[in-house]
């Protein structure tokens, strides 16, 4: 059975959601970053970590891609054009949504206080709005998912970043993204992961 290490307020939530969507059983260790249970499997102290047959895998995107490929769900087949488009969208969301929110978090509460530059947040919020304008033309016209009828890990990643944006008070400026988030948060697997 899989073991997911990391509390639900972190990127570990993506992995829990993914496992719920795939219908795979797992054990959840609700440990915060840098907890001894985390450091034991990832010396950097970062979460999430997925332990598979005693072997730790770090980094949420690597974990999600591993699970998608292993269980043939939430991803197009490797080596297809659809998969290339899926990976490109995933990278866009990672670079232009996740990384801006993470930088804001670092300068709010992650870095030692003397290294925080709180003024950076206004610039990041402006960039976050540009990111939304970059993404919109890349979203399928017909939906409901980013790539049309097929849900992929890019959808989980984006929805998680939208939830994170709301918590961090980063405005979501387009109704399509609000609607997309509402549709994703309505999924039973989301509710099950949230209850983990
Ligand atoms: N690239 C990694 C980033 C992991 C990461 O930075 N996780 C945060 C929580 S969401 C963390 O553990 N931070 C603690 C730290 O940076 O010391 C991923 O996507 O999983």
PDB file of C-alpha atoms and ligand atoms in Angstrom:
ATOM      1  CA  UNK A   1       0.000   0.000   0.000  1.00  0.00           C
ATOM      2  CA  UNK A   2       1.141   3.549  -0.681  1.00  0.00           C
ATOM      3  CA  UNK A   3       2.149   5.790   2.201  1.00  0.00           C
ATOM      4  CA  UNK A   4       1.661   9.556   1.712  1.00  0.00           C
ATOM      5  CA  UNK A   5       3.627  11.776   4.088  1.00  0.00           C
ATOM      6  CA  UNK A   6       2.625  15.434   4.409  1.00  0.00           C
ATOM      7  CA  UNK A   7      -0.204  17.446   5.910  1.00  0.00           C
ATOM      8  CA  UNK A   8      -3.217  18.432   3.845  1.00  0.00           C
ATOM      9  CA  UNK A   9      -2.389  22.179   3.996  1.00  0.00           C
ATOM     10  CA  UNK A  10       0.582  21.477   1.720  1.00  0.00           C
ATOM     11  CA  UNK A  11       1.196  20.079  -1.765  1.00  0.00           C
ATOM     12  CA  UNK A  12       0.563  16.664  -0.186  1.00  0.00           C
ATOM     13  CA  UNK A  13      -3.112  17.389  -0.820  1.00  0.00           C
ATOM     14  CA  UNK A  14      -2.525  16.936  -4.567  1.00  0.00           C
ATOM     15  CA  UNK A  15      -1.229  13.435  -4.008  1.00  0.00           C
ATOM     16  CA  UNK A  16      -4.124  12.485  -1.718  1.00  0.00           C
ATOM     17  CA  UNK A  17      -6.606  13.840  -4.268  1.00  0.00           C
ATOM     18  CA  UNK A  18      -4.867  11.951  -7.066  1.00  0.00           C
ATOM     19  CA  UNK A  19      -4.995   8.662  -5.135  1.00  0.00           C
ATOM     20  CA  UNK A  20      -8.677   9.220  -4.390  1.00  0.00           C
ATOM     21  CA  UNK A  21      -9.389   9.864  -8.081  1.00  0.00           C
ATOM     22  CA  UNK A  22      -7.518   6.686  -9.013  1.00  0.00           C
ATOM     23  CA  UNK A  23      -9.294   4.672  -6.311  1.00  0.00           C
ATOM     24  CA  UNK A  24      -5.983   3.485  -4.842  1.00  0.00           C
ATOM     25  CA  UNK A  25      -5.755   2.715  -1.118  1.00  0.00           C
ATOM     26  CA  UNK A  26      -3.130   4.551   0.914  1.00  0.00           C
ATOM     27  CA  UNK A  27      -1.943   5.280   4.416  1.00  0.00           C
ATOM     28  CA  UNK A  28      -1.675   8.975   5.276  1.00  0.00           C
ATOM     29  CA  UNK A  29       0.938  10.356   7.683  1.00  0.00           C
ATOM     30  CA  UNK A  30      -0.318  13.869   8.483  1.00  0.00           C
ATOM     31  CA  UNK A  31       3.148  15.313   9.250  1.00  0.00           C
ATOM     32  CA  UNK A  32       4.204  18.932   8.618  1.00  0.00           C
ATOM     33  CA  UNK A  33       7.378  19.867   6.721  1.00  0.00           C
ATOM     34  CA  UNK A  34      10.604  19.158   8.632  1.00  0.00           C
ATOM     35  CA  UNK A  35       8.867  16.732  11.002  1.00  0.00           C
ATOM     36  CA  UNK A  36      11.171  13.832  11.957  1.00  0.00           C
ATOM     37  CA  UNK A  37       8.817  11.483  10.043  1.00  0.00           C
ATOM     38  CA  UNK A  38       9.513  13.570   6.918  1.00  0.00           C
ATOM     39  CA  UNK A  39      13.246  14.013   7.413  1.00  0.00           C
ATOM     40  CA  UNK A  40      13.583  10.235   7.830  1.00  0.00           C
ATOM     41  CA  UNK A  41      12.555   9.768   4.178  1.00  0.00           C
ATOM     42  CA  UNK A  42      13.519  13.173   2.694  1.00  0.00           C
ATOM     43  CA  UNK A  43      16.511  14.882   4.315  1.00  0.00           C
ATOM     44  CA  UNK A  44      15.361  18.228   2.833  1.00  0.00           C
ATOM     45  CA  UNK A  45      12.334  18.001   5.146  1.00  0.00           C
ATOM     46  CA  UNK A  46       9.917  18.839   2.317  1.00  0.00           C
ATOM     47  CA  UNK A  47       6.531  17.276   1.704  1.00  0.00           C
ATOM     48  CA  UNK A  48       4.926  15.445   0.042  1.00  0.00           C
ATOM     49  CA  UNK A  49       6.759  12.144   0.017  1.00  0.00           C
ATOM     50  CA  UNK A  50       5.184   8.993  -1.393  1.00  0.00           C
ATOM     51  CA  UNK A  51       6.638   5.770  -0.050  1.00  0.00           C
ATOM     52  CA  UNK A  52       6.280   2.837  -2.446  1.00  0.00           C
ATOM     53  CA  UNK A  53       7.389  -0.559  -1.155  1.00  0.00           C
ATOM     54  CA  UNK A  54       9.715   1.222   1.295  1.00  0.00           C
ATOM     55  CA  UNK A  55      11.189   3.518  -1.385  1.00  0.00           C
ATOM     56  CA  UNK A  56      10.511   7.276  -1.021  1.00  0.00           C
ATOM     57  CA  UNK A  57       9.568   9.432  -4.042  1.00  0.00           C
ATOM     58  CA  UNK A  58       9.656  13.215  -3.562  1.00  0.00           C
ATOM     59  CA  UNK A  59       8.131  16.166  -5.449  1.00  0.00           C
ATOM     60  CA  UNK A  60       4.409  16.353  -6.067  1.00  0.00           C
ATOM     61  CA  UNK A  61       4.586  16.456  -9.865  1.00  0.00           C
ATOM     62  CA  UNK A  62       6.939  13.488 -10.058  1.00  0.00           C
ATOM     63  CA  UNK A  63       4.662  11.572  -7.693  1.00  0.00           C
ATOM     64  CA  UNK A  64       1.518  12.425  -9.651  1.00  0.00           C
ATOM     65  CA  UNK A  65       3.147  11.483 -12.948  1.00  0.00           C
ATOM     66  CA  UNK A  66       4.353   8.185 -11.479  1.00  0.00           C
ATOM     67  CA  UNK A  67       0.854   7.358 -10.198  1.00  0.00           C
ATOM     68  CA  UNK A  68      -0.800   8.380 -13.463  1.00  0.00           C
ATOM     69  CA  UNK A  69       1.542   6.244 -15.546  1.00  0.00           C
ATOM     70  CA  UNK A  70       1.437   3.293 -13.187  1.00  0.00           C
ATOM     71  CA  UNK A  71      -2.360   3.194 -12.989  1.00  0.00           C
ATOM     72  CA  UNK A  72      -3.079   4.451 -16.523  1.00  0.00           C
ATOM     73  CA  UNK A  73      -5.341   7.226 -15.308  1.00  0.00           C
ATOM     74  CA  UNK A  74      -5.389  11.038 -15.334  1.00  0.00           C
ATOM     75  CA  UNK A  75      -2.751  11.200 -18.078  1.00  0.00           C
ATOM     76  CA  UNK A  76      -2.458  10.617 -21.800  1.00  0.00           C
ATOM     77  CA  UNK A  77      -0.139   7.804 -22.853  1.00  0.00           C
ATOM     78  CA  UNK A  78       3.591   8.672 -22.837  1.00  0.00           C
ATOM     79  CA  UNK A  79       4.941   9.325 -26.330  1.00  0.00           C
ATOM     80  CA  UNK A  80       1.705  10.809 -27.703  1.00  0.00           C
ATOM     81  CA  UNK A  81       1.102  14.379 -28.870  1.00  0.00           C
ATOM     82  CA  UNK A  82      -1.685  14.673 -26.292  1.00  0.00           C
ATOM     83  CA  UNK A  83       0.817  13.771 -23.591  1.00  0.00           C
ATOM     84  CA  UNK A  84       3.226  16.425 -24.843  1.00  0.00           C
ATOM     85  CA  UNK A  85       0.418  18.999 -24.633  1.00  0.00           C
ATOM     86  CA  UNK A  86      -0.532  17.745 -21.176  1.00  0.00           C
ATOM     87  CA  UNK A  87       3.080  18.030 -19.972  1.00  0.00           C
ATOM     88  CA  UNK A  88       3.375  21.535 -21.433  1.00  0.00           C
ATOM     89  CA  UNK A  89       0.197  22.645 -19.654  1.00  0.00           C
ATOM     90  CA  UNK A  90       1.414  21.066 -16.434  1.00  0.00           C
ATOM     91  CA  UNK A  91       4.687  22.978 -16.711  1.00  0.00           C
ATOM     92  CA  UNK A  92       2.847  26.215 -17.414  1.00  0.00           C
ATOM     93  CA  UNK A  93       0.740  25.807 -14.270  1.00  0.00           C
ATOM     94  CA  UNK A  94       3.798  24.790 -12.256  1.00  0.00           C
ATOM     95  CA  UNK A  95       5.957  27.710 -13.390  1.00  0.00           C
ATOM     96  CA  UNK A  96       3.339  30.446 -13.613  1.00  0.00           C
ATOM     97  CA  UNK A  97       0.970  29.539 -10.765  1.00  0.00           C
ATOM     98  CA  UNK A  98       2.647  27.220  -8.253  1.00  0.00           C
ATOM     99  CA  UNK A  99       6.002  28.971  -8.252  1.00  0.00           C
ATOM    100  CA  UNK A 100       4.531  32.469  -7.761  1.00  0.00           C
ATOM    101  CA  UNK A 101       2.420  31.272  -4.843  1.00  0.00           C
ATOM    102  CA  UNK A 102       5.400  29.450  -3.378  1.00  0.00           C
ATOM    103  CA  UNK A 103       7.582  32.550  -3.652  1.00  0.00           C
ATOM    104  CA  UNK A 104       4.880  34.546  -1.842  1.00  0.00           C
ATOM    105  CA  UNK A 105       4.739  31.880   0.873  1.00  0.00           C
ATOM    106  CA  UNK A 106       8.525  31.941   1.247  1.00  0.00           C
ATOM    107  CA  UNK A 107       8.479  35.674   1.813  1.00  0.00           C
ATOM    108  CA  UNK A 108       5.502  35.440   4.182  1.00  0.00           C
ATOM    109  CA  UNK A 109       6.392  32.623   6.563  1.00  0.00           C
ATOM    110  CA  UNK A 110       8.881  30.070   5.163  1.00  0.00           C
ATOM    111  CA  UNK A 111      12.171  32.010   5.029  1.00  0.00           C
ATOM    112  CA  UNK A 112      13.875  33.224   8.210  1.00  0.00           C
ATOM    113  CA  UNK A 113      12.314  36.610   9.026  1.00  0.00           C
ATOM    114  CA  UNK A 114      15.492  38.592   8.247  1.00  0.00           C
ATOM    115  CA  UNK A 115      15.498  37.208   4.675  1.00  0.00           C
ATOM    116  CA  UNK A 116      11.853  37.982   3.859  1.00  0.00           C
ATOM    117  CA  UNK A 117      10.999  40.774   1.429  1.00  0.00           C
ATOM    118  CA  UNK A 118       7.243  41.242   1.940  1.00  0.00           C
ATOM    119  CA  UNK A 119       7.061  43.965  -0.745  1.00  0.00           C
ATOM    120  CA  UNK A 120       7.674  41.307  -3.396  1.00  0.00           C
ATOM    121  CA  UNK A 121       4.070  40.127  -3.005  1.00  0.00           C
ATOM    122  CA  UNK A 122       2.544  42.993  -4.996  1.00  0.00           C
ATOM    123  CA  UNK A 123       4.796  42.131  -7.936  1.00  0.00           C
ATOM    124  CA  UNK A 124       3.908  38.431  -7.628  1.00  0.00           C
ATOM    125  CA  UNK A 125       0.182  39.246  -7.582  1.00  0.00           C
ATOM    126  CA  UNK A 126       0.570  41.243 -10.787  1.00  0.00           C
ATOM    127  CA  UNK A 127       2.464  38.340 -12.365  1.00  0.00           C
ATOM    128  CA  UNK A 128      -0.208  35.901 -11.166  1.00  0.00           C
ATOM    129  CA  UNK A 129      -2.805  37.877 -13.086  1.00  0.00           C
ATOM    130  CA  UNK A 130      -0.632  37.729 -16.239  1.00  0.00           C
ATOM    131  CA  UNK A 131      -0.335  33.954 -15.742  1.00  0.00           C
ATOM    132  CA  UNK A 132      -4.113  33.632 -15.856  1.00  0.00           C
ATOM    133  CA  UNK A 133      -4.169  35.542 -19.153  1.00  0.00           C
ATOM    134  CA  UNK A 134      -1.499  33.155 -20.505  1.00  0.00           C
ATOM    135  CA  UNK A 135      -3.462  30.096 -19.470  1.00  0.00           C
ATOM    136  CA  UNK A 136      -6.943  31.039 -20.711  1.00  0.00           C
ATOM    137  CA  UNK A 137      -6.218  30.624 -24.453  1.00  0.00           C
ATOM    138  CA  UNK A 138      -4.648  27.236 -23.678  1.00  0.00           C
ATOM    139  CA  UNK A 139      -7.820  25.924 -21.988  1.00  0.00           C
ATOM    140  CA  UNK A 140     -10.177  23.756 -24.014  1.00  0.00           C
ATOM    141  CA  UNK A 141     -13.192  25.726 -25.315  1.00  0.00           C
ATOM    142  CA  UNK A 142     -15.532  22.832 -24.663  1.00  0.00           C
ATOM    143  CA  UNK A 143     -14.174  21.698 -21.294  1.00  0.00           C
ATOM    144  CA  UNK A 144     -14.933  20.696 -18.698  1.00  0.00           C
ATOM    145  CA  UNK A 145     -11.226  19.981 -18.163  1.00  0.00           C
ATOM    146  CA  UNK A 146      -8.152  21.867 -19.357  1.00  0.00           C
ATOM    147  CA  UNK A 147      -7.708  19.440 -22.245  1.00  0.00           C
ATOM    148  CA  UNK A 148     -11.388  18.831 -22.959  1.00  0.00           C
ATOM    149  CA  UNK A 149     -13.236  15.692 -21.933  1.00  0.00           C
ATOM    150  CA  UNK A 150     -10.214  13.985 -20.340  1.00  0.00           C
ATOM    151  CA  UNK A 151      -9.162  14.912 -16.823  1.00  0.00           C
ATOM    152  CA  UNK A 152      -5.401  14.918 -16.239  1.00  0.00           C
ATOM    153  CA  UNK A 153      -2.939  15.763 -13.500  1.00  0.00           C
ATOM    154  CA  UNK A 154      -2.789  19.301 -14.936  1.00  0.00           C
ATOM    155  CA  UNK A 155      -6.389  19.777 -13.734  1.00  0.00           C
ATOM    156  CA  UNK A 156      -5.554  18.679 -10.198  1.00  0.00           C
ATOM    157  CA  UNK A 157      -2.486  20.898 -10.173  1.00  0.00           C
ATOM    158  CA  UNK A 158      -4.394  23.962 -11.402  1.00  0.00           C
ATOM    159  CA  UNK A 159      -7.333  23.431  -9.042  1.00  0.00           C
ATOM    160  CA  UNK A 160      -4.958  23.051  -6.110  1.00  0.00           C
ATOM    161  CA  UNK A 161      -3.186  26.274  -7.090  1.00  0.00           C
ATOM    162  CA  UNK A 162      -6.531  28.104  -7.333  1.00  0.00           C
ATOM    163  CA  UNK A 163      -7.425  26.952  -3.830  1.00  0.00           C
ATOM    164  CA  UNK A 164      -3.978  28.073  -2.659  1.00  0.00           C
ATOM    165  CA  UNK A 165      -4.467  31.454  -4.385  1.00  0.00           C
ATOM    166  CA  UNK A 166      -7.715  32.058  -2.513  1.00  0.00           C
ATOM    167  CA  UNK A 167      -5.996  31.275   0.803  1.00  0.00           C
ATOM    168  CA  UNK A 168      -3.062  33.554  -0.088  1.00  0.00           C
ATOM    169  CA  UNK A 169      -5.437  36.334  -1.253  1.00  0.00           C
ATOM    170  CA  UNK A 170      -4.104  36.258  -4.818  1.00  0.00           C
ATOM    171  CA  UNK A 171      -7.081  37.412  -6.963  1.00  0.00           C
ATOM    172  CA  UNK A 172      -8.562  35.053  -9.569  1.00  0.00           C
ATOM    173  CA  UNK A 173      -9.591  37.441 -12.290  1.00  0.00           C
ATOM    174  CA  UNK A 174     -11.547  35.344 -14.770  1.00  0.00           C
ATOM    175  CA  UNK A 175     -14.931  33.660 -14.435  1.00  0.00           C
ATOM    176  CA  UNK A 176     -13.756  30.619 -16.403  1.00  0.00           C
ATOM    177  CA  UNK A 177     -11.178  29.902 -13.731  1.00  0.00           C
ATOM    178  CA  UNK A 178     -13.740  30.407 -10.955  1.00  0.00           C
ATOM    179  CA  UNK A 179     -16.084  27.977 -12.732  1.00  0.00           C
ATOM    180  CA  UNK A 180     -13.277  25.501 -13.326  1.00  0.00           C
ATOM    181  CA  UNK A 181     -12.332  25.587  -9.618  1.00  0.00           C
ATOM    182  CA  UNK A 182     -15.951  25.142  -8.501  1.00  0.00           C
ATOM    183  CA  UNK A 183     -16.358  22.149 -10.837  1.00  0.00           C
ATOM    184  CA  UNK A 184     -13.151  20.512  -9.558  1.00  0.00           C
ATOM    185  CA  UNK A 185     -13.910  21.154  -5.867  1.00  0.00           C
ATOM    186  CA  UNK A 186     -17.290  19.508  -6.353  1.00  0.00           C
ATOM    187  CA  UNK A 187     -15.697  16.164  -7.177  1.00  0.00           C
ATOM    188  CA  UNK A 188     -16.295  13.422  -4.589  1.00  0.00           C
ATOM    189  CA  UNK A 189     -12.586  12.532  -4.652  1.00  0.00           C
ATOM    190  CA  UNK A 190     -11.736  16.107  -3.630  1.00  0.00           C
ATOM    191  CA  UNK A 191     -14.065  15.829  -0.621  1.00  0.00           C
ATOM    192  CA  UNK A 192     -12.579  12.472   0.368  1.00  0.00           C
ATOM    193  CA  UNK A 193      -9.039  13.878   0.173  1.00  0.00           C
ATOM    194  CA  UNK A 194     -10.076  16.938   2.187  1.00  0.00           C
ATOM    195  CA  UNK A 195     -11.425  14.621   4.879  1.00  0.00           C
ATOM    196  CA  UNK A 196      -8.098  12.722   5.073  1.00  0.00           C
TER     197      UNK A 196
HETATM  198  N1  LIG B   1       8.853  20.620  -5.689  1.00  0.00           N
HETATM  199  C1  LIG B   1       8.294  20.119  -4.452  1.00  0.00           C
HETATM  200  C2  LIG B   1       8.227  21.241  -3.410  1.00  0.00           C
HETATM  201  C3  LIG B   1       7.970  20.673  -2.035  1.00  0.00           C
HETATM  202  C4  LIG B   1       7.838  21.785  -1.007  1.00  0.00           C
HETATM  203  O1  LIG B   1       8.529  22.798  -1.049  1.00  0.00           O
HETATM  204  N2  LIG B   1       6.906  21.550  -0.086  1.00  0.00           N
HETATM  205  C5  LIG B   1       6.654  22.519   0.961  1.00  0.00           C
HETATM  206  C6  LIG B   1       5.234  22.356   1.500  1.00  0.00           C
HETATM  207  S1  LIG B   1       4.031  22.587   0.238  1.00  0.00           S
HETATM  208  C7  LIG B   1       7.623  22.251   2.091  1.00  0.00           C
HETATM  209  O2  LIG B   1       7.760  21.128   2.506  1.00  0.00           O
HETATM  210  N3  LIG B   1       8.293  23.304   2.561  1.00  0.00           N
HETATM  211  C8  LIG B   1       9.196  23.245   3.662  1.00  0.00           C
HETATM  212  C9  LIG B   1      10.488  23.927   3.351  1.00  0.00           C
HETATM  213  O3  LIG B   1      10.674  24.461   2.251  1.00  0.00           O
HETATM  214  O4  LIG B   1      11.327  23.930   4.229  1.00  0.00           O
HETATM  215  C10 LIG B   1       6.910  19.516  -4.691  1.00  0.00           C
HETATM  216  O5  LIG B   1       6.226  19.892  -5.662  1.00  0.00           O
HETATM  217  O6  LIG B   1       6.506  18.639  -3.933  1.00  0.00           O
END
